[in-house]
Short mmCIF file of C-alpha atoms in Angstrom, two decimals:
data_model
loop_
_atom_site.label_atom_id
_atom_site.label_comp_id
_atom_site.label_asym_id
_atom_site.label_seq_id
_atom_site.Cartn_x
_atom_site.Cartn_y
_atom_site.Cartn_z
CA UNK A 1 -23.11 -95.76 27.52
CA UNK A 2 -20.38 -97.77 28.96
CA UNK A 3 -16.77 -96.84 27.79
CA UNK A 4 -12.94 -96.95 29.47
CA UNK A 5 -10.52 -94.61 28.86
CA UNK A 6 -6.57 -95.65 29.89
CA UNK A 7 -4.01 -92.63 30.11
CA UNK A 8 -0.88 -93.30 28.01
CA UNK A 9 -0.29 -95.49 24.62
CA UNK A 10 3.06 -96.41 25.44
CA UNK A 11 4.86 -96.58 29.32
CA UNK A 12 8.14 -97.58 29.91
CA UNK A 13 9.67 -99.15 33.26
CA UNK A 14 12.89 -100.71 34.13
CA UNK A 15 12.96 -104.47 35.62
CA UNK A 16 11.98 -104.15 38.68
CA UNK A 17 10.37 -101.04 39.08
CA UNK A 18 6.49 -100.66 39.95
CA UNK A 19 3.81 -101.12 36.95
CA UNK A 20 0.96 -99.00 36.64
CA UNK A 21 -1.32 -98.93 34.05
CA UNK A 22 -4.40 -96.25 34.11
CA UNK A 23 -7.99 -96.89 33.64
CA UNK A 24 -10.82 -94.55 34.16
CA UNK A 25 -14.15 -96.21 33.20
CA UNK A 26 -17.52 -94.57 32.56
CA UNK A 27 -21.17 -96.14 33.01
CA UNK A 28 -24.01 -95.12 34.78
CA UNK A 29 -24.49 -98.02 36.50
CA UNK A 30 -22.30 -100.52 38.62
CA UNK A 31 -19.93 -101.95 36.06
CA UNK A 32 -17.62 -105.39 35.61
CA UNK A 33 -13.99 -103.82 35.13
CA UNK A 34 -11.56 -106.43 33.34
CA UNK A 35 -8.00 -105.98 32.44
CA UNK A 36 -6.74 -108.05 29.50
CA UNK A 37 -3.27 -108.61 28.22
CA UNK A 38 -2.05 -109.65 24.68
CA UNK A 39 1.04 -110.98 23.55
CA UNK A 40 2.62 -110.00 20.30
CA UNK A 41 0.81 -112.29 17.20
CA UNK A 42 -1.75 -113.94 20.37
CA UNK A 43 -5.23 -113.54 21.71
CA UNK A 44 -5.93 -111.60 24.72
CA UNK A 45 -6.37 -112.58 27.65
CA UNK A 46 -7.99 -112.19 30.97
CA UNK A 47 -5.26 -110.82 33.56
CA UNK A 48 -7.87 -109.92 36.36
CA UNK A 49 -12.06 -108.81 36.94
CA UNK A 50 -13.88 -106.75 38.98
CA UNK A 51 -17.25 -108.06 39.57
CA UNK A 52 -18.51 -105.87 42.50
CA UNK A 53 -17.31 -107.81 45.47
CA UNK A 54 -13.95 -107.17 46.77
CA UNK A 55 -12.65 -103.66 45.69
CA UNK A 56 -8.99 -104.75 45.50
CA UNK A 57 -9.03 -107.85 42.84
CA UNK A 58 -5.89 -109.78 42.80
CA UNK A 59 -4.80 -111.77 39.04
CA UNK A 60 -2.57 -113.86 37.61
CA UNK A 61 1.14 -113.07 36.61
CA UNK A 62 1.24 -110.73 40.52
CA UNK A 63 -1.10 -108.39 38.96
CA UNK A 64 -3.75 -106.39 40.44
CA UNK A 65 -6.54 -103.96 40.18
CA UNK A 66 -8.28 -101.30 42.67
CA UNK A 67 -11.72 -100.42 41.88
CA UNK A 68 -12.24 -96.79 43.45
CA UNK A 69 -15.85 -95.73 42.83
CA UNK A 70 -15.29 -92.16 44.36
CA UNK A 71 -12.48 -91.64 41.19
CA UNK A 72 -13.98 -94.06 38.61
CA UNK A 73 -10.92 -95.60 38.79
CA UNK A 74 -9.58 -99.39 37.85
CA UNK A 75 -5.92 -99.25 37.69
CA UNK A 76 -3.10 -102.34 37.07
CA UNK A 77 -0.40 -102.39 39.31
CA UNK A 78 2.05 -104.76 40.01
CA UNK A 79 5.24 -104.32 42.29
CA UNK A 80 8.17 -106.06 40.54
CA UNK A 81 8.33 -105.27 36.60
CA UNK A 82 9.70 -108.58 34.56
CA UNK A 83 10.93 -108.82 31.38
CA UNK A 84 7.88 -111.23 30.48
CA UNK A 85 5.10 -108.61 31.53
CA UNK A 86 6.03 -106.62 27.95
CA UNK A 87 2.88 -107.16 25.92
CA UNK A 88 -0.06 -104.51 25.27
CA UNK A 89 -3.01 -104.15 27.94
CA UNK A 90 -6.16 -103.29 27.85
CA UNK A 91 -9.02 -102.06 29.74
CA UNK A 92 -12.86 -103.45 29.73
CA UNK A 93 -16.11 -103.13 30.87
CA UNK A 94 -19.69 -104.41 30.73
CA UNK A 95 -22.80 -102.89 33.01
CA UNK A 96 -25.52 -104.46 33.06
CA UNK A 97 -27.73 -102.24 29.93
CA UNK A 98 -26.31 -104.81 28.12
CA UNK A 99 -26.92 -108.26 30.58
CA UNK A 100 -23.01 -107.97 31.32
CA UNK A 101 -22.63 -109.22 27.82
CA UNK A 102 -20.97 -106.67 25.90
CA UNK A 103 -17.64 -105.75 26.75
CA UNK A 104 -16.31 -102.83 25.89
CA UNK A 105 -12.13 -101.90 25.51
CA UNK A 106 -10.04 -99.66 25.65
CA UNK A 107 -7.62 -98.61 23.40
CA UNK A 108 -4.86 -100.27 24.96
CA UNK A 109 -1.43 -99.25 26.84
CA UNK A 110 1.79 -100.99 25.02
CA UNK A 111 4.14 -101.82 28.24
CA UNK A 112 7.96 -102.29 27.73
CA UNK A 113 9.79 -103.43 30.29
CA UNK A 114 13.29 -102.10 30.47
CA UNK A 115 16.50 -103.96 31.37
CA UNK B 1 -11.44 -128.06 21.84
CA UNK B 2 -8.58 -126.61 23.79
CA UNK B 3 -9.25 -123.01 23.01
CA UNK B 4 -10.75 -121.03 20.29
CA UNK B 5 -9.52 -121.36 17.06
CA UNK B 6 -10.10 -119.11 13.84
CA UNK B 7 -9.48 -119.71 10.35
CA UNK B 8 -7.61 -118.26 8.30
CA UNK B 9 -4.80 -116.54 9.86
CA UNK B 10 -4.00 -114.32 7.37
CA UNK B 11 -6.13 -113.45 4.36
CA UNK B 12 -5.22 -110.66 1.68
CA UNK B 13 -8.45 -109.83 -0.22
CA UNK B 14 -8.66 -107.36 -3.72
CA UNK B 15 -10.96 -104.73 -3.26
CA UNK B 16 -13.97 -105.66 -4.11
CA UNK B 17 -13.86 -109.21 -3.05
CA UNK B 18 -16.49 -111.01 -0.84
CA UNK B 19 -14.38 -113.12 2.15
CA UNK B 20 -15.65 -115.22 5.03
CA UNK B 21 -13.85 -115.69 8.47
CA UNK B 22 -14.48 -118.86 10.97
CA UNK B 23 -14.53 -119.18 14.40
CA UNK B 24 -14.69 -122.05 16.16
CA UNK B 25 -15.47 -122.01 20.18
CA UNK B 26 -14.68 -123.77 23.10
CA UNK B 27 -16.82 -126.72 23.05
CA UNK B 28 -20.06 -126.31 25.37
CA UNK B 29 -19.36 -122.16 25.61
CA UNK B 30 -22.95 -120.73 24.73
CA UNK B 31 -22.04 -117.25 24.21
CA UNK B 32 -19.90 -116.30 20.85
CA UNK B 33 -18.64 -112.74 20.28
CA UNK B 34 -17.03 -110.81 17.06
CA UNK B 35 -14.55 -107.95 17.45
CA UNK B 36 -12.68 -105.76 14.80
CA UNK B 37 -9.25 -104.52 15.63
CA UNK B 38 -7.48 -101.87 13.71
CA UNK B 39 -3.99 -101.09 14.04
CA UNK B 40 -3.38 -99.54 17.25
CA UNK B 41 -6.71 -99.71 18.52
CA UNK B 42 -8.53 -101.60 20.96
CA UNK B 43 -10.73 -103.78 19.75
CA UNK B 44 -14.09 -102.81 18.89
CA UNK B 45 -17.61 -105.21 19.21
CA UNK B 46 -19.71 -106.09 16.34
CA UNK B 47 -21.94 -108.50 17.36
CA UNK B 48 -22.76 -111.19 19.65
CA UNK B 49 -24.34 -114.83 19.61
CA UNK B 50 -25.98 -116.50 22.34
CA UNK B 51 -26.44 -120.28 21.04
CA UNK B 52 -27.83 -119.55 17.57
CA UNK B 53 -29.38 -116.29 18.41
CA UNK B 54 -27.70 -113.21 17.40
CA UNK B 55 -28.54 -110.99 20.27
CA UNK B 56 -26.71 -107.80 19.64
CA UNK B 57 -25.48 -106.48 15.92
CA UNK B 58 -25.04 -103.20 16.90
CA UNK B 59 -21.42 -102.91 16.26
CA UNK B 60 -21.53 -104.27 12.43
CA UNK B 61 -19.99 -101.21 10.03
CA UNK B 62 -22.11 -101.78 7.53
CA UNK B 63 -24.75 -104.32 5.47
CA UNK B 64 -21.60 -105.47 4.02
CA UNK B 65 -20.74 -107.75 7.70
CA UNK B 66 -22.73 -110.34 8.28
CA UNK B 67 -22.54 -113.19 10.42
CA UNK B 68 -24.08 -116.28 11.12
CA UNK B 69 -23.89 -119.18 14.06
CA UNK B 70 -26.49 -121.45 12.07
CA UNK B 71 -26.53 -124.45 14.88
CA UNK B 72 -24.95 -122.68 18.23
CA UNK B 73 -21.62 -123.67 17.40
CA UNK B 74 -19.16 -122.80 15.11
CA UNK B 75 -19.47 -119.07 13.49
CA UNK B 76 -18.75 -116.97 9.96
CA UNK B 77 -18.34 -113.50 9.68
CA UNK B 78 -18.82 -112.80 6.10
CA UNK B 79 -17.68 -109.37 4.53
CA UNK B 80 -19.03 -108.69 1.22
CA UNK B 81 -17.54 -106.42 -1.38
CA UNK B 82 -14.51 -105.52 0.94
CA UNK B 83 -12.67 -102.02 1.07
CA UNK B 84 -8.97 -101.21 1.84
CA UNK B 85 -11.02 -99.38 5.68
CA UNK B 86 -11.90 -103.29 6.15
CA UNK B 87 -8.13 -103.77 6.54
CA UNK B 88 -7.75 -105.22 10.09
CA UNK B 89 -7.66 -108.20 12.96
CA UNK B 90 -10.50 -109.83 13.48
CA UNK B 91 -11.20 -111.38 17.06
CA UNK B 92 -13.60 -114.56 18.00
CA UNK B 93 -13.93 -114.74 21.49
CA UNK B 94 -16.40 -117.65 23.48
CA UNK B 95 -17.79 -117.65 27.06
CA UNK B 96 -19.03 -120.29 28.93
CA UNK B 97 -22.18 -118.12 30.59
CA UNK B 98 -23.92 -115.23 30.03
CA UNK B 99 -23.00 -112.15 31.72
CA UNK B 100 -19.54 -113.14 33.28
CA UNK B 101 -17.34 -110.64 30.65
CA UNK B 102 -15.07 -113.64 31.08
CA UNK B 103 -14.47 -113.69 27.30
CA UNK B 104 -11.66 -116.43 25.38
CA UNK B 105 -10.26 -115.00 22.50
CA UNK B 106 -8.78 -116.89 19.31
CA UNK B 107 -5.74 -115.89 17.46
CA UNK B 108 -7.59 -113.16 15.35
CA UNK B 109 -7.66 -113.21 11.54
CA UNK B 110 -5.72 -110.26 10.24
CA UNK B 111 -7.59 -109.04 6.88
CA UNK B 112 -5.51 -107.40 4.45
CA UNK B 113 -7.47 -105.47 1.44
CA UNK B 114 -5.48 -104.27 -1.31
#
């Protein structure tokens, strides 16, 4: 069974400083890794994907994702905190048991960005 | 339409009482999904659509949920009887083709059961 695990509810960082968000994903099968974002009283979504070509994926907003099979590993980074990146993100995958269809999520890391 | 919209917003139910949620798609997106979100949590699937065909109603709680996509297009998720655990945000979320996990999510409708 598919699932994603990300380390820490809540992380802190001053504007400025580096992002990362953790994401360890389990599936027993070569997975799509997504990152989502939502906005306080807004939908989610799609920040970045991982769909089994480039290991390094690049989104929108200077975000991006590694995708290290050896550590089942899909973390966010980005370099340069802003005050705009504060929002709650979450971590998703699909495999293909399920046709890529269903996506499961994590349970979400709430980012504040500090001034 | 632009994006995916859900109706109502907001909806406080008694205990007890049946309630239906909408969600209308992007226009031409073939794939229609249903997610429940509880306070603090990630959202969690329920079920899946692809045109009219529910394909996947593995995540529904209970015989209570039910939900329908009667001509490929717009959907209802219907909750009958509703208890105070039903208490949460309901996504909609569309996608164009099958198998991308490129999913567009509405607004949510945030269920409230007293």
């Amino acid at each position: 069974a598919q699932s994603v695990t990300q380390l820490g509810s809540h992380v802190s960082v001053s504007e400025g400083a580096l992002v990362l968000l953790r994401c360890n994903y389990s599936s027993s099968v070569p997975p799509y890794l997504f990152w989502y974002v939502q906005y306080p009283n807004q939908g989610l979504q799609l920040l970045l994907k991982y769909t089994s070509a480039a290991t390094l994926v690049k989104g929108i907003n200077g975000f991006e994702a590694e995708f290290k099979k050896s550590e089942t590993s899909f973390h966010l980074t980005k370099p340069s905190a802003h005050m705009s990146d504060a929002a709650e993100y979450f971590c998703a995958v699909s495999d293909p048991s399920g046709g890529y269809q269903k996506v499961t999520f994590g349970t979400g890391t709430k980012l504040q960005v500090i001034p | 339409g632009a994006g995916v919209s859900q109706s109502p917003r907001y909806k406080v139910a008694k205990r007890g009482q049946d309630v239906a949620l909408r969600c209308d798609p992007i226009s031409g997106h073939v794939s229609l999904f249903w997610y429940q979100q509880a306070l603090g949590q990630g959202p969690e699937f329920l079920t899946y659509f692809q045109n009219e065909a529910q394909l996947d109603k593995s995540g529904l709680p209970s015989d209570r949920f039910f939900a329908e996509r009667p001509e490929g297009s717009v959907s209802t998720l219907k909750i009958q009887r509703t208890q105070q655990e039903d208490s949460a945000v309901y996504l909609c979320a569309s996608s164009l083709a099958r198998g991308t996990g490129e999913l567009f999510f509405g607004e949510g409708s945030r269920l409230t059961v007293l």
